[in-house]
């Protein structure tokens, strides 16, 4: 073969390639950089705002406070009335003589004792004030001079013939026996009666309670009639078909249920003898209230019940207060009472030791109900402590999973949307920022769970978090928590894609970086997010790079944290001595630089952006500076990432490339890395030499410093990446005809043949690289034996076997894998191997009769 054959290195460069081939080749050569997510330590104590909060004590609600019965307001506990009564036009006539006492309307006589006087005064006041019986009928006070509808004849007689009956008991029955009138209904105020009777009952001073509803006494006395609580089965009513009569009878049933079921439990609570017994009584009370449909605001005795519960708050017991909080919340209190009970729940959840009882008592349901239904503007402070309690719960793994199952993710996001709708000039804007801190802190914990991540993606959390981040750019606490959420979620491809679709996120992140340059915990996470966005998405790289001052912002941050690290390093050496080693984990400044370099490395994957960065003096200078002042023993990840980014930029052979201008200086810095004991650092240095060795000056430097010996030695590593990178350097060295002899001197030929045998069909790209190196090396030889020595026959057998399609292509691979495998063999390995085999055979006089060994 007399035809002059050029080295394959030049052939591959001169060959015209399609755009897709160039991009695919670039993707194979250039690599993105991975890194660890910034570590977030857990706060040692549960507080409303974390230990790192920038909110001063005077600018934030307290985490520690005292809570007593006096913290609650009884006036807010009364049932809501649906009817507004007009003031009376005339004054009621009081009975002053014995004659008046025989009238049809009975009023109690003034008692002699002072305590009784106060009770009667209260009862009289009740007759004249607006009462609340719901919105189902209108009512008016019946005066002595007005005509009164006749009761059944036996009832007044029964009343008059029983002088021992107390006035209070008579008034209670009078209320129950009052007939219904569609046009005008009597209003009997029971505030005094209910309080006094319940107190007498609980103290044991009242007589045995027994009375019968009108029209039902005979029926209840019949043999076989069930005299137990008839609430669920329903009682026959004297007047049917009237809605008002039905409501009245329901209240009558409620009254009986109250006396039979509730009052005995309240009597137990009033004893206050033992915490365990009180907790048990509270449990029974909640069950009884739930059974009687008395939870909520429509319960008539609500005020009386809440008053008793509020007094028990003074007993400083978390298990008891937990029971109380659950009942009070279920009673749908509002205003000051809602705030106080939310503070009570907050106080309980603040103690991590209470997590078990909180979990068992299902307090979470009540708190989620508050966040779901209460008005954001009216009860912002109550919602703050409610959300704070839920935040504390989210620190417990069991409760965290329970939150996901109860739809907490969607509910928290919905509340965040409401907050985002509040404009900055609104008076509530600042206070709602405190609430937003609690919500985002909880979402941060929820983001660790796969089901929660799915819900966050489906609920459009990415865009909503960006809106909140943009509105609260001056609130560093809110920004930090939101960035922590995005930092976690952007590590997953599906959420990262959703975040990349938020077109304004890049502008927002850059604004935050410029505003909070010195806030390391915020900066490092934003840069980490940008690294995730640009890791696999070429469109994201373009969008970020097109943002105004995007690269300048990164380099400015790099300069800032480089100086901080340099000062810290100087201080460290002065304090501890130069012989001391640094900590294993990167410092805060080093961590920021690691993440910044990662963004630059990922951006450089894009062809046009990579070429631009390669020509950016400030970018390349900062990367080289890292190799100059930082050893791999000081911070392995930082040095390796810098070398990787330089390798990516060295791929672009543009005229204005700063990497080309500084190639010899970079080679000197890489030599230090190459001689280290860190294998990852060695591999990265070899990769950079693989690109830089395309320049003659660098090849001379490699030969002068004996670096080629190191490359040949690396062929024995049996590591694919190491062998591939080392073989690339050797390939470029063999382009120079005067440098080819080094392979024979250092046993390089035998090592290359061993690599071909070891990796063979498993990696056609590496096999192709080996064949190209051997082709360049053998160009000026006329004898195969003098060129390849004792490895000639082995090489012949290998090449013959590797060129047999039936033997080398693994049919067990799936169709797609087999097609790709075959394509690499046909387009990359086969052309080079056939030419090399022809050259060896044409210069070899004896072909060994050795059978082909299948792979």
XYZ file of C-alpha atoms in Angstrom, residues 94-794:
701
model
C -94.230 44.515 88.247
C -96.440 42.641 90.739
C -96.453 44.297 94.135
C -99.513 42.870 95.895
C -100.856 39.479 96.861
C -103.755 40.008 94.543
C -101.448 40.361 91.649
C -99.879 37.050 92.498
C -103.102 35.281 91.515
C -102.940 36.577 87.984
C -102.403 34.307 85.042
C -98.697 35.184 84.743
C -96.525 33.955 87.561
C -93.375 35.814 88.596
C -91.056 34.588 91.337
C -91.070 36.353 94.676
C -87.932 38.254 95.637
C -85.825 36.014 97.877
C -84.540 37.187 101.211
C -80.890 36.233 100.804
C -78.477 38.455 98.939
C -77.314 35.640 96.672
C -80.878 34.921 95.665
C -81.485 38.631 95.060
C -78.685 38.639 92.510
C -80.176 35.619 90.776
C -83.621 37.157 90.514
C -82.171 40.442 89.318
C -80.486 38.552 86.554
C -83.722 36.812 85.664
C -85.584 40.122 85.513
C -82.928 41.590 83.304
C -83.288 38.610 81.015
C -86.990 39.359 80.514
C -86.186 42.759 79.025
C -83.107 42.082 76.936
C -82.784 40.638 73.485
C -82.680 36.859 73.601
C -81.233 34.502 71.008
C -83.356 31.596 69.880
C -82.171 31.343 66.276
C -83.709 32.761 63.152
C -86.773 30.547 62.807
C -89.459 32.686 64.488
C -90.138 36.111 65.898
C -90.857 36.509 69.601
C -92.221 39.049 72.054
C -92.391 39.395 75.788
C -95.816 38.607 77.312
C -96.908 41.227 79.838
C -99.419 40.816 82.672
C -102.035 43.056 81.079
C -101.950 41.263 77.762
C -104.345 38.490 76.876
C -102.686 35.112 77.369
C -103.656 31.975 75.515
C -105.197 29.391 77.829
C -103.140 26.374 78.793
C -104.669 22.967 79.360
C -106.898 23.059 82.443
C -104.904 20.536 84.447
C -101.583 22.353 84.143
C -102.294 25.560 86.112
C -104.005 23.442 88.782
C -100.969 21.233 88.987
C -98.797 24.254 89.421
C -100.989 25.884 92.074
C -101.514 22.612 93.980
C -97.720 22.130 94.377
C -96.538 25.033 96.532
C -93.257 23.246 97.271
C -92.127 23.528 93.688
C -89.365 26.070 93.170
C -89.905 29.132 91.053
C -87.041 28.117 88.808
C -88.500 24.670 88.121
C -91.873 26.208 87.343
C -90.371 28.638 84.853
C -88.499 25.798 83.163
C -91.721 23.825 82.752
C -93.599 26.983 81.730
C -91.143 27.311 78.878
C -91.612 23.713 77.850
C -95.425 23.913 77.977
C -95.773 27.150 76.064
C -98.000 26.480 73.027
C -97.013 27.423 69.521
C -98.583 30.399 67.813
C -97.613 31.135 64.199
C -98.201 34.864 64.480
C -96.902 35.563 67.928
C -94.606 33.369 70.033
C -93.678 33.869 73.607
C -90.068 34.468 74.535
C -89.039 33.130 77.902
C -85.417 33.940 78.734
C -83.695 30.947 80.250
C -80.249 32.352 80.977
C -80.882 32.590 84.699
C -82.745 29.311 84.880
C -80.152 27.252 82.991
C -77.214 28.560 84.981
C -78.827 28.276 88.386
C -80.345 24.867 87.742
C -77.106 23.420 86.389
C -75.202 24.778 89.380
C -77.765 23.306 91.783
C -77.622 20.021 89.931
C -73.848 19.815 90.022
C -73.756 20.747 93.734
C -76.475 18.226 94.582
C -78.816 20.804 96.165
C -81.631 20.573 93.696
C -84.336 17.974 93.916
C -84.571 15.002 91.663
C -85.153 16.113 88.118
C -88.424 14.727 86.742
C -90.845 16.177 84.340
C -92.740 15.088 81.264
C -93.310 16.771 78.002
C -96.856 17.897 77.379
C -99.055 15.427 75.554
C -96.635 12.564 76.145
C -96.949 11.714 79.820
C -99.530 9.010 79.259
C -97.649 7.465 76.386
C -94.359 7.327 78.298
C -96.089 5.658 81.244
C -97.641 2.877 79.161
C -96.230 -0.602 79.716
C -93.615 -1.582 77.143
C -92.813 1.972 76.227
C -89.078 2.619 75.995
C -88.269 5.360 78.479
C -84.623 5.706 77.408
C -83.266 8.693 75.479
C -85.595 9.011 72.455
C -83.489 11.421 70.383
C -82.644 9.074 67.559
C -86.051 7.385 67.350
C -88.052 10.611 67.524
C -91.032 11.535 69.707
C -94.614 12.051 68.568
C -95.423 15.704 68.512
C -98.808 17.173 69.397
C -98.701 19.637 66.511
C -97.492 18.130 63.251
C -96.665 19.657 59.892
C -95.356 22.901 61.382
C -91.655 23.538 61.034
C -91.556 25.862 64.018
C -93.138 23.251 66.276
C -90.499 20.767 65.103
C -87.703 23.155 66.026
C -89.237 23.832 69.451
C -89.460 20.123 70.177
C -85.858 19.638 69.057
C -84.827 22.188 71.672
C -86.889 20.312 74.216
C -85.035 17.127 73.286
C -81.750 19.009 73.545
C -82.696 20.123 77.054
C -83.388 16.559 78.156
C -80.151 15.327 76.539
C -78.251 18.089 78.299
C -79.567 17.071 81.713
C -79.189 13.322 81.225
C -75.924 13.125 79.264
C -73.958 16.346 79.693
C -74.568 17.589 83.243
C -73.195 14.442 84.948
C -69.956 14.880 82.993
C -69.746 18.563 83.887
C -70.169 17.581 87.529
C -67.080 15.359 87.166
C -65.150 18.203 85.577
C -66.040 20.563 88.394
C -64.451 18.286 90.987
C -60.936 18.936 89.549
C -59.640 16.059 91.637
C -57.342 14.207 89.272
C -55.800 15.026 85.857
C -56.402 11.542 84.549
C -60.073 11.639 85.562
C -60.466 15.091 84.051
C -58.994 13.893 80.758
C -61.334 10.918 80.762
C -64.292 13.206 81.477
C -63.291 15.475 78.586
C -63.168 12.480 76.282
C -66.667 11.440 77.375
C -67.853 15.038 77.008
C -66.644 15.267 73.426
C -68.298 11.961 72.560
C -71.565 13.025 74.207
C -71.596 16.391 72.456
C -70.937 14.694 69.165
C -73.694 12.167 69.825
C -76.167 14.931 70.639
C -75.167 17.043 67.611
C -74.172 19.800 70.013
C -70.796 20.615 68.466
C -70.757 23.951 66.688
C -72.414 27.314 67.268
C -76.118 26.367 67.413
C -75.990 24.643 70.786
C -78.145 26.643 73.236
C -76.086 25.830 76.329
C -72.858 26.604 74.516
C -71.947 29.622 76.657
C -72.433 27.728 79.887
C -70.359 24.784 78.655
C -67.498 26.925 77.359
C -67.336 28.839 80.628
C -66.636 25.588 82.475
C -64.023 24.522 79.919
C -62.235 27.870 80.010
C -61.816 27.608 83.799
C -60.047 24.265 83.378
C -57.343 25.900 81.252
C -55.831 27.236 84.476
C -54.846 23.661 85.332
C -51.381 23.502 83.813
C -51.529 20.087 82.155
C -50.770 19.527 78.485
C -52.846 16.312 78.173
C -55.847 18.070 79.728
C -55.359 21.234 77.671
C -55.188 19.091 74.549
C -58.609 17.620 75.354
C -59.973 21.083 76.101
C -58.571 22.579 72.899
C -60.173 19.850 70.815
C -63.623 20.475 72.361
C -63.349 24.276 72.211
C -62.289 24.179 68.577
C -65.167 21.829 67.805
C -67.548 24.392 69.344
C -66.522 26.785 66.504
C -65.465 29.681 68.702
C -64.295 32.883 67.064
C -62.688 36.201 67.858
C -60.581 36.322 71.009
C -61.553 32.792 71.975
C -60.365 31.384 68.659
C -57.047 33.149 69.119
C -56.683 31.822 72.668
C -57.498 28.236 71.775
C -55.103 28.338 68.803
C -52.421 29.612 71.167
C -53.308 26.749 73.483
C -52.826 24.237 70.656
C -49.583 25.979 69.691
C -48.316 25.724 73.267
C -49.091 21.999 73.378
C -47.478 21.210 70.016
C -44.399 23.275 70.849
C -43.316 20.507 73.221
C -41.978 17.638 71.138
C -42.786 15.211 73.971
C -46.489 15.816 73.301
C -46.331 14.479 69.737
C -47.652 11.084 70.809
C -50.756 12.393 72.576
C -51.378 14.896 69.781
C -51.268 12.055 67.302
C -53.705 9.920 69.313
C -56.190 12.735 69.998
C -56.448 13.810 66.340
C -55.941 17.488 67.048
C -54.678 17.867 63.478
C -58.210 17.532 62.082
C -59.444 20.454 64.166
C -56.533 22.699 63.220
C -56.824 21.923 59.516
C -60.509 22.780 59.776
C -59.590 26.191 61.219
C -57.163 26.922 58.390
C -59.701 25.757 55.850
C -62.706 27.773 57.019
C -61.702 30.818 59.071
C -61.537 34.277 57.527
C -57.989 35.269 56.589
C -58.368 38.959 57.455
C -60.543 38.682 60.526
C -58.548 35.938 62.258
C -55.031 36.386 60.899
C -53.352 36.077 64.320
C -55.344 32.972 65.247
C -54.439 31.396 61.900
C -50.798 32.253 62.590
C -50.674 30.184 65.781
C -52.803 27.474 64.226
C -50.354 27.179 61.307
C -47.468 27.304 63.773
C -48.906 24.294 65.613
C -49.272 22.416 62.322
C -45.688 23.329 61.462
C -44.538 21.732 64.704
C -46.575 18.617 63.892
C -44.879 18.365 60.502
C -41.623 17.689 62.329
C -43.032 14.301 63.328
C -42.877 11.596 60.643
C -46.193 9.977 61.591
C -48.085 13.269 61.702
C -46.400 14.384 58.477
C -47.762 11.364 56.614
C -51.151 11.960 58.197
C -51.144 15.517 56.836
C -50.634 14.254 53.309
C -53.499 11.797 53.673
C -55.825 14.525 54.982
C -55.195 16.867 52.034
C -53.006 19.344 53.895
C -50.911 20.076 50.800
C -53.805 21.371 48.701
C -55.255 23.241 51.673
C -51.966 25.011 52.458
C -51.518 25.962 48.812
C -55.063 27.298 48.685
C -54.361 29.455 51.730
C -51.154 30.660 50.101
C -53.142 31.715 47.039
C -55.409 33.801 49.273
C -52.380 35.457 50.836
C -50.880 36.103 47.394
C -54.062 37.959 46.435
C -53.447 40.517 49.210
C -51.664 43.546 47.775
C -48.631 45.142 49.347
C -50.499 48.329 50.274
C -53.092 46.332 52.229
C -52.988 46.770 56.015
C -52.919 42.980 56.459
C -49.963 42.449 54.117
C -47.258 42.578 56.797
C -49.059 40.363 59.319
C -49.842 37.778 56.667
C -46.106 37.513 56.061
C -45.823 35.914 59.509
C -48.468 33.372 58.523
C -46.702 32.704 55.222
C -43.535 31.780 57.135
C -45.458 29.027 58.949
C -47.090 27.724 55.753
C -43.867 27.566 53.776
C -41.995 25.937 56.658
C -44.646 23.207 56.731
C -44.533 22.752 52.960
C -40.775 22.427 53.190
C -41.210 19.402 55.471
C -43.973 17.962 53.300
C -41.759 18.218 50.216
C -39.728 15.264 51.500
C -42.600 12.828 50.888
C -43.184 11.441 47.352
C -47.024 11.666 47.568
C -46.752 15.281 48.693
C -44.405 16.090 45.806
C -46.938 14.689 43.351
C -49.667 16.831 44.918
C -47.462 19.921 44.804
C -46.817 19.424 41.107
C -50.468 18.730 40.278
C -51.631 21.740 42.319
C -49.393 24.193 40.469
C -47.134 24.857 43.445
C -44.233 26.065 41.288
C -46.037 29.126 39.941
C -47.695 29.931 43.284
C -44.383 29.776 45.127
C -42.835 32.076 42.544
C -45.673 34.589 43.023
C -45.167 34.540 46.784
C -41.419 34.882 46.325
C -41.842 37.878 44.061
C -44.274 39.620 46.410
C -42.158 38.980 49.496
C -38.744 39.740 48.032
C -38.018 42.030 51.006
C -39.013 39.401 53.572
C -35.909 37.286 53.902
C -37.558 34.690 56.145
C -40.277 33.964 53.590
C -37.735 33.952 50.756
C -35.527 31.485 52.616
C -38.329 29.000 53.269
C -39.655 29.165 49.712
C -36.177 28.740 48.280
C -35.687 25.729 50.551
C -38.861 24.193 49.122
C -37.740 24.837 45.550
C -34.287 23.534 46.376
C -35.771 20.206 47.448
C -38.318 19.902 44.677
C -36.060 21.016 41.814
C -33.930 17.940 42.442
C -36.728 15.987 40.718
C -37.131 16.190 36.953
C -40.913 16.597 36.857
C -40.987 19.546 39.225
C -37.880 21.022 37.629
C -39.687 21.026 34.277
C -42.709 22.734 35.869
C -40.477 25.375 37.439
C -38.671 25.963 34.140
C -42.045 26.766 32.575
C -42.412 29.740 34.964
C -40.820 32.249 32.611
C -40.250 34.889 35.292
C -38.416 32.576 37.677
C -35.005 33.414 36.191
C -35.568 37.166 36.552
C -36.786 36.584 40.089
C -33.795 34.449 41.076
C -31.342 36.979 39.698
C -33.096 39.799 41.567
C -32.846 37.849 44.812
C -29.167 37.093 44.216
C -28.412 40.767 43.666
C -30.470 41.857 46.680
C -29.201 39.278 49.174
C -25.614 38.711 48.004
C -24.217 38.255 51.503
C -26.977 35.884 52.726
C -25.198 32.595 52.146
C -28.081 30.269 53.049
C -30.318 32.016 50.513
C -27.690 32.436 47.790
C -26.426 28.851 47.877
C -29.936 27.445 47.422
C -30.884 29.762 44.585
C -27.697 28.868 42.744
C -28.382 25.190 43.431
C -31.849 25.587 41.868
C -30.335 27.273 38.813
C -27.909 24.370 38.513
C -30.823 21.929 38.540
C -32.729 23.927 35.929
C -29.752 24.070 33.557
C -28.599 20.484 34.087
C -30.776 18.813 31.436
C -32.805 21.521 29.769
C -31.249 23.321 26.819
C -34.145 25.787 26.685
C -33.591 26.656 30.332
C -29.935 27.379 29.548
C -30.967 29.750 26.801
C -33.599 31.522 28.899
C -31.263 32.091 31.812
C -28.364 33.205 29.639
C -30.585 35.741 27.855
C -31.569 37.394 31.135
C -29.894 40.756 31.594
C -26.612 40.568 33.529
C -27.092 36.862 34.225
C -23.451 35.821 33.776
C -22.183 39.033 35.386
C -24.313 38.276 38.451
C -22.744 34.827 38.713
C -19.198 36.095 38.338
C -19.839 38.918 40.811
C -21.070 36.402 43.369
C -18.088 34.192 42.620
C -15.717 37.080 43.280
C -17.505 37.951 46.527
C -17.354 34.445 47.959
C -13.831 33.835 46.658
C -12.671 36.816 48.698
C -14.628 35.620 51.735
C -13.057 32.189 51.429
C -9.587 33.645 50.957
C -9.951 35.754 54.094
C -11.308 32.781 56.033
C -8.443 30.613 54.827
C -5.884 33.204 55.930
C -7.541 33.450 59.341
C -7.624 29.683 59.641
C -3.929 29.273 58.865
C -2.993 32.064 61.271
C -5.077 30.508 64.036
C -4.481 26.780 63.600
C -1.160 26.610 61.780
C -0.328 25.674 58.217
C 0.110 22.020 59.046
C -3.538 21.561 59.881
C -5.973 20.169 57.347
C -9.274 21.785 56.548
C -12.610 20.347 57.523
C -13.934 17.529 55.359
C -17.081 19.427 54.462
C -16.861 22.577 52.317
C -17.116 25.890 54.100
C -20.109 28.124 53.403
C -18.121 30.218 50.913
C -16.750 27.105 49.197
C -20.244 25.644 48.932
C -21.502 28.738 47.099
C -18.570 28.616 44.667
C -19.171 24.905 44.037
C -22.784 25.623 43.086
C -21.807 28.646 40.979
C -19.239 26.657 38.991
C -21.852 23.978 38.452
C -24.164 26.511 36.763
C -21.317 27.654 34.488
C -20.462 24.046 33.600
C -24.087 23.275 32.759
C -24.451 26.431 30.664
C -21.334 25.518 28.696
C -23.106 22.426 27.314
C -25.075 24.732 25.007
C -22.924 25.265 21.860
C -23.345 29.016 21.454
C -23.326 29.745 25.206
C -20.274 27.547 25.693
C -18.368 29.395 22.983
C -19.322 32.731 24.553
C -18.201 31.634 28.031
C -14.916 30.298 26.619
C -14.213 33.825 25.378
C -15.236 35.473 28.693
C -12.022 36.571 30.454
C -13.578 36.968 33.876
C -15.159 33.517 33.827
C -11.971 31.683 32.792
C -9.790 33.715 35.145
C -11.942 32.845 38.143
C -11.841 29.148 37.249
C -8.075 29.207 36.894
C -7.822 31.092 40.182
C -9.530 28.186 41.941
C -6.865 25.783 40.620
C -4.167 28.211 41.738
C -5.128 28.874 45.346
C -7.101 25.775 46.306
C -5.643 22.277 46.549
C -7.775 19.197 46.107
C -7.082 18.251 49.713
C -8.649 21.549 50.829
C -11.881 21.135 48.870
C -12.133 18.237 46.441
C -15.517 19.112 44.925
C -14.594 22.726 44.222
C -11.326 21.869 42.438
C -12.829 19.018 40.405
C -15.806 21.158 39.345
C -13.440 23.928 38.235
C -11.418 21.430 36.171
C -14.612 20.016 34.619
C -15.807 23.478 33.599
C -12.417 24.291 32.072
C -12.616 21.007 30.185
C -16.047 21.940 28.810
C -14.846 25.388 27.735
C -11.664 23.963 26.165
C -13.856 21.975 23.798
C -14.776 25.152 21.905
C -11.942 26.082 19.543
C -12.921 29.659 18.848
C -10.428 32.361 17.948
C -11.143 34.486 20.996
C -11.003 31.574 23.433
C -9.377 32.611 26.702
C -8.752 28.931 27.446
C -6.484 28.755 24.386
C -4.634 31.862 25.486
C -4.005 30.425 28.939
C -3.513 26.790 27.882
C 0.056 26.434 29.158
C -0.745 28.032 32.493
C -3.779 25.757 32.815
C -1.574 22.743 31.952
C 0.786 23.673 34.803
C -2.134 23.864 37.255
C -3.441 20.509 36.016
C -0.058 18.876 36.567
C -0.445 19.584 40.294
C -3.850 17.918 40.203
C -2.497 15.000 38.170
C 0.127 14.241 40.780
C -2.385 14.156 43.638
C -3.575 10.985 45.351
C -7.182 11.720 44.462
C -8.267 9.450 41.598
C -11.276 11.590 40.683
C -9.006 14.600 40.410
C -6.548 12.634 38.286
C -9.267 11.549 35.861
C -10.548 15.122 35.527
C -7.037 16.441 34.843
C -6.522 13.764 32.180
C -9.788 14.789 30.514
C -8.634 18.400 30.291
C -5.286 17.278 28.882
C -7.252 15.304 26.306
C -8.626 18.560 24.894
C -5.561 20.738 25.464
C -3.208 18.187 23.883
C -4.655 19.160 20.517
C -2.281 22.134 20.702
C 1.412 21.535 19.893
C 2.573 23.684 22.807
C 0.718 21.497 25.269
C 2.007 18.312 23.593
C 5.551 19.605 24.035
C 4.756 20.377 27.671
C 3.479 16.812 28.170
C 6.621 15.306 26.662
C 8.899 17.669 28.543
C 7.292 16.935 31.936
C 7.115 13.157 31.165
C 3.334 13.279 31.577
C 2.955 10.689 28.797
C 4.423 8.030 31.116
C 1.608 8.723 33.510
C -0.951 8.353 30.706
C 0.467 4.968 29.675
C 0.413 3.786 33.280
C -3.262 4.740 33.548
C -4.079 2.187 30.814
C -3.621 -0.518 33.454
C -6.378 0.948 35.634
C -9.076 -1.282 34.083
C -11.373 1.716 34.475
C -13.312 2.706 31.375
C -13.310 6.465 31.956
C -9.631 6.554 32.898
C -8.570 4.470 29.897
C -10.711 6.522 27.526
C -9.240 9.849 28.698
C -5.650 8.573 28.764
C -6.028 7.052 25.299
C -7.301 10.408 24.002
C -4.110 12.129 25.151
C -1.962 9.385 23.606
C -3.889 9.709 20.345
C -3.101 13.414 20.131
C 0.566 12.794 20.981
C 0.929 10.232 18.169
C -0.166 12.811 15.594
C 3.349 14.214 15.776
C 5.520 11.709 13.894
C 8.522 12.552 16.032
C 6.762 11.627 19.265
C 5.465 8.160 18.335
C 8.407 6.139 19.637
C 7.448 6.762 23.282
C 4.723 4.120 23.043
C 7.222 1.316 22.432
C 9.621 2.551 25.106
C 7.069 2.514 27.894
C 5.280 -0.688 26.847
C 2.368 1.342 25.566
C 1.555 -0.966 22.647
C 0.968 -3.959 24.870
C -1.197 -1.923 27.239
C -3.312 -0.612 24.333
C -3.819 -4.156 23.045
C -4.801 -5.276 26.554
C -7.376 -2.465 26.725
C -8.792 -3.529 23.359
C -9.113 -7.072 24.641
C -10.588 -6.025 27.998
C -13.256 -3.644 26.739
C -13.718 -4.986 23.180
C -17.344 -4.887 22.010
C -18.515 -3.454 25.339
C -17.352 0.014 24.217
C -16.897 0.579 20.493
C -15.910 4.218 21.046
C -12.953 3.279 23.223
C -12.030 0.464 20.802
C -12.117 2.963 17.957
C -9.871 5.356 19.925
C -7.315 2.591 20.506
C -7.277 1.665 16.818
C -6.779 5.316 15.832
C -3.824 5.589 18.217
C -2.241 2.438 16.781
C -2.865 3.708 13.245
C -1.106 7.022 13.911
C 1.760 5.236 15.652
C 2.309 2.705 12.804
C 2.289 5.231 9.989
C 6.060 5.325 9.305
C 6.793 1.645 9.947
C 7.353 -0.832 7.128
C 7.353 -3.975 9.247
C 4.547 -5.033 11.555
C 6.954 -6.933 13.772
C 9.213 -3.896 14.314
C 6.162 -1.713 14.919
C 4.054 -3.854 17.262
C 6.689 -6.329 18.414
C 5.449 -9.398 20.206
C 1.859 -8.072 20.302
C 1.444 -8.317 16.535
C -0.207 -11.747 16.395
C -2.510 -10.959 19.329
